[in-house]
Tab-separated table of C-alpha atoms in Angstrom:
chain	number	residue	atom	x	y	z
A	1	MET	CA	-51.664	-33.460	38.779
A	2	ASN	CA	-51.569	-34.080	42.925
A	3	ARG	CA	-48.407	-33.503	44.493
A	4	ILE	CA	-47.464	-36.994	44.673
A	5	ASP	CA	-47.504	-37.474	40.522
A	6	ARG	CA	-45.540	-34.480	40.556
A	7	LEU	CA	-42.594	-35.264	42.463
A	8	THR	CA	-42.589	-38.446	40.040
A	9	ALA	CA	-42.535	-36.142	37.306
A	10	ILE	CA	-40.163	-34.010	38.499
A	11	LEU	CA	-37.414	-36.575	39.156
A	12	VAL	CA	-37.826	-38.098	35.545
A	13	GLN	CA	-37.423	-34.528	34.547
A	14	LEU	CA	-34.040	-34.302	36.306
A	15	GLN	CA	-32.922	-37.711	34.903
A	16	SER	CA	-33.816	-36.221	31.707
A	17	LYS	CA	-31.096	-33.527	31.627
A	18	LYS	CA	-27.918	-33.045	33.007
A	19	VAL	CA	-29.467	-29.934	34.762
A	20	VAL	CA	-32.539	-28.895	35.261
A	21	THR	CA	-32.982	-24.980	36.127
A	22	ALA	CA	-35.913	-24.183	39.420
A	23	GLN	CA	-37.703	-21.781	36.423
A	24	GLU	CA	-37.524	-25.223	33.788
A	25	ILE	CA	-39.613	-27.342	36.673
A	26	ALA	CA	-41.610	-23.730	37.284
A	27	ASN	CA	-42.958	-23.612	33.727
A	28	ARG	CA	-43.598	-26.709	33.141
A	29	PHE	CA	-45.716	-27.558	36.183
A	30	GLU	CA	-47.192	-23.805	36.206
A	31	ILE	CA	-46.052	-23.553	39.811
A	32	SER	CA	-43.946	-20.613	42.123
A	33	LEU	CA	-40.297	-21.340	42.095
A	34	ARG	CA	-41.298	-21.584	45.860
A	35	THR	CA	-43.294	-24.435	45.633
A	36	VAL	CA	-40.567	-26.121	43.316
A	37	TYR	CA	-38.030	-25.601	46.087
A	38	ARG	CA	-40.696	-27.786	48.642
A	39	ASP	CA	-40.597	-30.147	46.218
A	40	VAL	CA	-37.260	-30.884	45.534
A	41	ARG	CA	-36.163	-30.716	49.622
A	42	ALA	CA	-39.185	-33.279	50.001
A	43	LEU	CA	-37.500	-35.459	46.982
A	44	GLU	CA	-34.047	-35.139	49.147
A	45	ASP	CA	-35.958	-36.329	52.104
A	46	ALA	CA	-37.000	-39.671	50.611
A	47	GLY	CA	-32.941	-40.213	49.718
A	48	VAL	CA	-33.213	-39.102	46.215
A	49	PRO	CA	-29.244	-37.658	46.285
A	50	ILE	CA	-29.877	-34.357	44.237
A	51	GLY	CA	-26.801	-32.070	43.763
A	52	ALA	CA	-27.112	-28.221	42.829
A	53	GLU	CA	-25.000	-25.687	41.131
A	54	ALA	CA	-25.588	-21.933	42.372
A	55	GLY	CA	-26.680	-20.132	39.362
A	56	LYS	CA	-27.146	-23.499	37.097
A	57	GLY	CA	-29.950	-25.630	38.653
A	58	TYR	CA	-30.107	-28.734	39.990
A	59	PHE	CA	-28.864	-32.783	38.820
A	60	ILE	CA	-29.101	-36.097	39.947
A	61	MET	CA	-26.193	-37.600	41.373
A	62	GLU	CA	-24.129	-40.117	39.000
A	63	GLY	CA	-25.311	-43.746	39.603
A	64	TYR	CA	-28.737	-43.395	40.400
A	65	TYR	CA	-31.406	-44.288	38.503
A	66	LEU	CA	-35.505	-44.604	38.626
A	67	PRO	CA	-36.825	-47.980	38.359
A	68	PRO	CA	-38.391	-48.760	34.742
A	69	VAL	CA	-40.478	-45.738	34.206
A	70	MET	CA	-44.212	-46.999	34.001
A	71	PHE	CA	-46.357	-45.165	30.858
A	72	THR	CA	-49.870	-43.992	31.432
A	73	GLN	CA	-52.201	-44.779	29.078
A	74	GLN	CA	-52.810	-41.691	27.532
A	75	GLU	CA	-48.641	-41.343	26.875
A	76	ALA	CA	-48.451	-44.719	25.379
A	77	ASN	CA	-51.335	-43.535	22.986
A	78	ALA	CA	-49.294	-40.689	21.831
A	79	LEU	CA	-45.965	-42.493	21.262
A	80	VAL	CA	-48.099	-44.800	18.694
A	81	LEU	CA	-49.016	-42.135	17.108
A	82	GLY	CA	-45.307	-40.692	16.897
A	83	ALA	CA	-44.560	-44.120	15.284
A	84	LYS	CA	-47.256	-43.521	12.706
A	85	LEU	CA	-46.042	-40.118	11.710
A	86	ILE	CA	-41.836	-41.875	12.017
A	87	GLU	CA	-42.692	-44.528	9.401
A	88	GLY	CA	-43.060	-41.868	6.548
A	89	GLN	CA	-40.671	-39.047	7.555
A	90	THR	CA	-37.135	-40.549	8.466
A	91	ASP	CA	-35.235	-43.300	7.168
A	92	VAL	CA	-34.491	-46.984	7.903
A	93	SER	CA	-31.849	-46.250	10.969
A	94	ILE	CA	-34.515	-44.168	12.395
A	95	LYS	CA	-37.224	-46.393	11.616
A	96	ARG	CA	-35.102	-49.340	13.081
A	97	ASN	CA	-33.908	-47.601	16.550
A	98	PHE	CA	-37.454	-46.245	17.200
A	99	THR	CA	-38.868	-49.758	16.444
A	100	GLU	CA	-36.575	-51.212	19.082
A	101	ALA	CA	-37.393	-48.161	21.675
A	102	MET	CA	-41.519	-48.793	21.272
A	103	LEU	CA	-40.812	-52.803	21.920
A	104	LYS	CA	-38.929	-51.536	25.308
A	105	ILE	CA	-41.895	-49.021	25.831
A	106	LYS	CA	-44.808	-51.987	25.113
A	107	SER	CA	-42.837	-54.659	27.744
A	108	VAL	CA	-43.970	-52.289	30.616
A	109	LEU	CA	-47.277	-51.883	30.028
A	110	LYS	CA	-49.748	-53.927	31.816
A	111	SER	CA	-51.271	-56.803	29.773
A	112	SER	CA	-54.630	-55.158	28.922
A	113	GLU	CA	-52.684	-51.633	27.953
A	114	LYS	CA	-51.301	-54.087	25.368
A	115	ASP	CA	-54.168	-55.381	23.560
A	116	GLU	CA	-55.263	-51.719	23.723
A	117	ILE	CA	-52.201	-50.610	21.765
A	118	GLU	CA	-52.621	-53.111	19.568
A	119	LYS	CA	-56.019	-52.272	18.967
A	120	LEU	CA	-55.184	-48.639	18.506
A	121	GLU	CA	-52.203	-49.258	16.447
A	122	SER	CA	-54.443	-51.439	13.659
A	123	GLN	CA	-57.060	-47.919	13.241
A	124	ILE	CA	-54.131	-45.310	12.735
A	125	VAL	CA	-52.889	-44.811	9.240
A	126	VAL	CA	-50.903	-41.675	8.113
A	127	ARG	CA	-51.031	-41.141	4.668
A	128	HIS	CA	-47.148	-40.364	3.982
A	129	LEU	CA	-45.880	-38.937	0.264
A	130	PRO	CA	-44.628	-41.673	-1.137
A	131	GLN	CA	-40.723	-41.904	-0.958
A	132	VAL	CA	-38.878	-42.994	-4.341
A	133	GLU	CA	-36.124	-45.058	-3.206
A	134	LYS	CA	-33.309	-44.417	-6.255
A	135	GLU	CA	-30.727	-46.753	-6.954
A	136	GLY	CA	-27.498	-45.989	-5.564
A	137	PHE	CA	-29.118	-43.815	-2.482
A	138	PRO	CA	-29.055	-45.537	0.827
A	139	ASN	CA	-31.230	-42.439	2.538
A	140	ASN	CA	-30.281	-44.249	5.691
A	141	PHE	CA	-28.033	-41.822	7.672
A	142	LEU	CA	-30.251	-39.857	9.728
A	143	ALA	CA	-28.643	-42.063	13.051
A	144	THR	CA	-25.152	-41.373	12.028
A	145	ILE	CA	-25.815	-37.845	11.722
A	146	GLN	CA	-27.584	-37.437	15.032
A	147	GLN	CA	-24.270	-39.210	16.948
A	148	ALA	CA	-22.028	-36.759	14.691
A	149	LEU	CA	-23.974	-34.051	15.944
A	150	ILE	CA	-23.808	-35.153	19.544
A	151	ASP	CA	-20.081	-36.403	19.107
A	152	LYS	CA	-18.950	-33.071	17.148
A	153	SER	CA	-17.932	-35.645	14.247
A	154	VAL	CA	-16.866	-34.312	11.101
A	155	LEU	CA	-18.846	-36.317	8.321
A	156	ARG	CA	-17.413	-37.121	4.900
A	157	PHE	CA	-20.101	-37.940	1.609
A	158	ARG	CA	-20.845	-38.070	-1.652
A	159	TYR	CA	-23.001	-35.496	-2.628
A	160	TYR	CA	-25.237	-34.990	-5.760
A	161	SER	CA	-26.266	-31.714	-7.005
A	162	SER	CA	-29.192	-32.274	-9.376
A	163	PHE	CA	-28.151	-28.958	-10.987
A	164	SER	CA	-24.622	-29.901	-12.399
A	165	ASP	CA	-26.038	-33.420	-12.513
A	166	ASP	CA	-22.830	-34.491	-10.630
A	167	PHE	CA	-21.038	-35.973	-7.386
A	168	THR	CA	-18.305	-34.002	-5.057
A	169	THR	CA	-16.733	-35.285	-2.052
A	170	ARG	CA	-17.299	-32.921	0.992
A	171	ASP	CA	-15.853	-32.888	4.754
A	172	ILE	CA	-18.795	-30.915	6.960
A	173	GLU	CA	-18.835	-30.098	10.032
A	174	PRO	CA	-22.635	-30.422	11.056
A	175	ILE	CA	-24.809	-27.680	12.691
A	176	GLY	CA	-28.510	-29.460	12.231
A	177	LEU	CA	-30.859	-31.080	11.177
A	178	VAL	CA	-34.278	-29.908	9.969
A	179	PHE	CA	-37.342	-30.848	7.939
A	180	TYR	CA	-38.902	-28.757	5.151
A	181	ALA	CA	-40.303	-29.713	1.656
A	182	GLY	CA	-40.960	-33.040	2.292
A	183	ARG	CA	-37.557	-34.016	3.224
A	184	TRP	CA	-34.545	-33.696	5.871
A	185	HIS	CA	-31.762	-31.515	5.163
A	186	LEU	CA	-28.255	-31.350	7.179
A	187	LEU	CA	-27.141	-27.826	7.403
A	188	ALA	CA	-23.581	-27.944	7.960
A	189	TYR	CA	-20.456	-25.666	7.483
A	190	CYS	CA	-18.710	-27.149	4.506
A	191	ARG	CA	-15.116	-27.265	4.436
A	192	LEU	CA	-15.072	-27.442	0.643
A	193	ARG	CA	-16.840	-24.304	0.296
A	194	GLN	CA	-15.657	-22.904	3.300
A	195	ALA	CA	-19.550	-22.054	3.990
A	196	PRO	CA	-22.587	-22.989	5.803
A	197	ARG	CA	-24.182	-25.211	2.961
A	198	ASP	CA	-27.757	-27.372	3.312
A	199	PHE	CA	-27.890	-30.465	2.521
A	200	ARG	CA	-30.699	-32.347	0.866
A	201	VAL	CA	-30.070	-36.265	3.489
A	202	ASP	CA	-31.443	-38.397	0.571
A	203	ARG	CA	-28.756	-37.218	-1.966
A	204	LEU	CA	-25.851	-38.268	0.228
A	205	VAL	CA	-23.823	-41.418	-0.841
A	206	LYS	CA	-20.966	-43.092	1.145
A	207	LEU	CA	-21.095	-40.901	4.304
A	208	GLU	CA	-18.706	-41.743	6.860
A	209	LYS	CA	-18.124	-40.333	10.628
A	210	LEU	CA	-14.830	-39.358	10.959
A	211	ASP	CA	-12.109	-39.590	13.867
A	212	GLU	CA	-11.691	-35.948	13.952
A	213	THR	CA	-13.782	-33.410	15.665
A	214	TYR	CA	-14.249	-29.748	15.328
A	215	ASP	CA	-14.796	-26.761	16.782
A	216	THR	CA	-18.219	-24.913	16.978
A	217	GLY	CA	-16.664	-21.331	17.480
A	218	HIS	CA	-16.904	-20.667	13.810
A	219	GLN	CA	-19.933	-21.800	13.398
A	220	PRO	CA	-23.193	-19.862	12.679
A	221	SER	CA	-25.859	-21.014	15.516
A	222	PHE	CA	-28.674	-23.281	14.270
A	223	SER	CA	-31.664	-20.598	14.834
A	224	GLN	CA	-28.938	-18.245	12.594
A	225	PHE	CA	-28.405	-20.891	10.127
A	226	LEU	CA	-31.966	-21.187	9.166
A	227	GLU	CA	-32.541	-17.614	9.061
A	228	GLU	CA	-30.188	-17.587	6.657
A	229	ILE	CA	-31.995	-20.590	4.067
A	230	ALA	CA	-35.113	-18.618	5.123
A	231	PHE	CA	-33.285	-15.164	2.758
A	232	SER	CA	-30.964	-16.758	1.081
A	233	THR	CA	-29.244	-14.922	-1.744
A	234	ASP	CA	-29.547	-17.917	-3.736
A	235	LEU	CA	-33.807	-17.911	-3.506
A	236	GLN	CA	-36.087	-15.465	-6.015
A	237	GLU	CA	-38.878	-13.858	-4.538
A	238	VAL	CA	-41.765	-14.574	-6.685
A	239	VAL	CA	-45.387	-12.246	-5.919
A	240	ILE	CA	-48.752	-13.437	-7.286
A	241	ASN	CA	-52.031	-12.847	-7.002
A	242	ILE	CA	-54.263	-15.779	-6.904
A	243	ASP	CA	-58.114	-16.105	-6.815
A	244	LYS	CA	-59.669	-16.026	-3.297
A	245	ILE	CA	-61.339	-19.529	-4.328
A	246	VAL	CA	-58.597	-21.165	-6.353
A	247	ALA	CA	-56.484	-20.581	-2.919
A	248	ARG	CA	-58.276	-22.167	-0.723
A	249	TYR	CA	-57.144	-25.865	-2.973
A	250	ILE	CA	-53.225	-24.989	-2.215
A	251	SER	CA	-53.387	-23.898	0.994
A	252	GLU	CA	-51.278	-26.586	1.592
A	253	GLN	CA	-49.159	-27.144	-1.506
A	254	LYS	CA	-47.950	-23.700	-1.625
A	255	TYR	CA	-45.673	-24.491	1.855
A	256	SER	CA	-44.341	-27.157	-0.782
A	257	GLN	CA	-43.027	-23.986	-3.478
A	258	GLY	CA	-41.483	-21.679	-0.974
A	259	PHE	CA	-44.604	-19.738	0.711
A	260	VAL	CA	-43.613	-17.085	2.756
A	261	SER	CA	-46.406	-15.244	3.319
A	262	GLU	CA	-50.047	-13.541	1.962
A	263	GLU	CA	-52.027	-10.162	2.196
A	264	VAL	CA	-55.826	-11.213	1.566
A	265	GLY	CA	-57.794	-8.885	-0.390
A	266	GLU	CA	-61.687	-8.351	-1.772
A	267	THR	CA	-61.182	-11.531	-4.363
A	268	HIS	CA	-57.754	-12.078	-4.746
A	269	ILE	CA	-54.963	-13.323	-2.206
A	270	LYS	CA	-51.763	-11.784	-3.177
A	271	MET	CA	-48.954	-14.489	-2.063
A	272	LYS	CA	-45.290	-14.395	-1.983
A	273	PHE	CA	-42.763	-17.163	-2.251
A	274	LEU	CA	-38.879	-17.576	-1.858
A	275	THR	CA	-38.238	-19.905	-4.714
A	276	PRO	CA	-34.382	-21.555	-5.821
A	277	SER	CA	-35.738	-22.309	-9.365
A	278	LEU	CA	-37.966	-19.995	-11.184
A	279	ASN	CA	-38.243	-22.591	-13.903
A	280	TYR	CA	-39.968	-25.283	-11.653
A	281	THR	CA	-42.127	-22.167	-10.531
A	282	SER	CA	-43.295	-21.303	-13.857
A	283	ARG	CA	-44.362	-24.952	-14.308
A	284	TRP	CA	-46.136	-25.070	-10.960
A	285	VAL	CA	-47.792	-21.619	-11.930
A	286	LEU	CA	-48.969	-22.806	-15.199
A	287	THR	CA	-51.265	-25.579	-13.453
A	288	LEU	CA	-53.221	-22.349	-11.603
A	289	GLY	CA	-54.798	-21.168	-15.130
A	290	ASP	CA	-56.244	-17.856	-15.547
A	291	ALA	CA	-57.028	-18.149	-11.627
A	292	VAL	CA	-53.369	-16.377	-11.204
A	293	GLU	CA	-51.674	-13.205	-11.942
A	294	ILE	CA	-47.536	-13.243	-11.695
A	295	ILE	CA	-46.544	-9.459	-10.195
A	296	SER	CA	-42.583	-10.218	-10.103
A	297	PRO	CA	-40.536	-10.939	-11.218
A	298	ALA	CA	-41.273	-9.898	-15.151
A	299	LYS	CA	-38.582	-13.307	-16.009
A	300	LEU	CA	-41.456	-15.346	-14.840
A	301	THR	CA	-43.560	-14.013	-16.786
A	302	ALA	CA	-41.739	-14.578	-19.613
A	303	MET	CA	-41.203	-17.943	-18.425
A	304	VAL	CA	-44.625	-18.951	-18.214
A	305	LYS	CA	-45.053	-17.412	-21.981
A	306	GLU	CA	-42.272	-19.681	-22.826
A	307	ARG	CA	-44.155	-22.350	-21.513
A	308	ILE	CA	-47.741	-22.030	-22.940
A	309	GLU	CA	-46.092	-21.676	-26.487
A	310	GLU	CA	-44.210	-25.068	-25.594
A	311	LEU	CA	-47.412	-26.735	-25.192
A	312	ARG	CA	-49.417	-25.142	-28.175
A	313	LYS	CA	-46.531	-26.326	-30.199
A	314	CYS	CA	-46.873	-29.932	-28.650
A	315	TYR	CA	-50.985	-29.720	-28.939
A	316	SER	CA	-51.483	-28.095	-32.276
A	317	VAL	CA	-52.892	-30.422	-34.977
C-alpha cells in the first residue's frame, strides 16, 4: 500500500472508533510506531483535526467527517458475499437494515462497478439450512437486542422452554450475542433465575426494550460467559470411538452435536462431546451403526439399547 492510500485508510480507521491507539494502527498496516506518528502528523498538516489523549490514543474532533466513502471493487465484492451469508443466518430485522446499507454502498459505486456487482450477485448462492418458521415465534428481534447491548437496556420477553413445554416471562440484562449450532443465542443475566443464562433468540416472544438501564458490575464478562457455556454443568460429557472412514462423513455434522476434541488412532478416532441431552445423542449415535463404540457414559449405552429395542418392536413382523 502506498502512503497516500495508507493515510486515507488511517483517516477512515480514526473515524470508526471513539479512540484508536497508535499500536492498533501499526498492527493493521504492519508499520512501526514511528511511521504511525509521522502519518498522523501528515494528516494534521493537511488540516484534519486529530486530538490525542496521553496513554489512550488518537481521535477525530467532533463534527469532522469524510466525504462519502469510496469502495474498491474487491471491497464491494466482499460485501456481496457477506450479504449472501446474512440472508440465511439472521432475522428479518437485520436483513432489512443490511439491505438498506447495501443500497447506500451501491449508490457510491461507478456505473460499471454496479453492473459487475449485479452480475456477481447472480453468480453466488449460499445454501443455508432451512429455517422453519413456527407460528407465534416472530424471530425478528436481533436489531432490538443489538441496540439494548449498546444502550445497556433491560429487555423483557416471554421465553419458551422445550424441556418444560411452557413459557416464562423474563427480565434480563444482555451480555452478548453468539451464533452456534445453527442458531443465534442471547447471553444475559436473568433476574428471575438470579444468574447468567443462554436464551435461543428464535424462542423469544413479545420482546420489548425497557427504559430501565443496568450496571454491568455484577455480570460476568462476555468471554467468561462463553467459557461457562463450554463447560456448563448442564452439559454431559460423551466419549465415543468412531471408525476413521465414517468419521470423514461427520466432519462438519459433529459440531452440531457438541463436539469438543478428538484423538486420532490407527483405525479409529476418539471423540469427546458435551451434550445437553443424552436422549437426543442416543438417537444420533444410533445412525452411525456399528462404526461407533460408546466409551462413556454407561447411561448412554443403556439408552442406545433402549432405542434398538424400540426399533425391533416397531418393525418386527
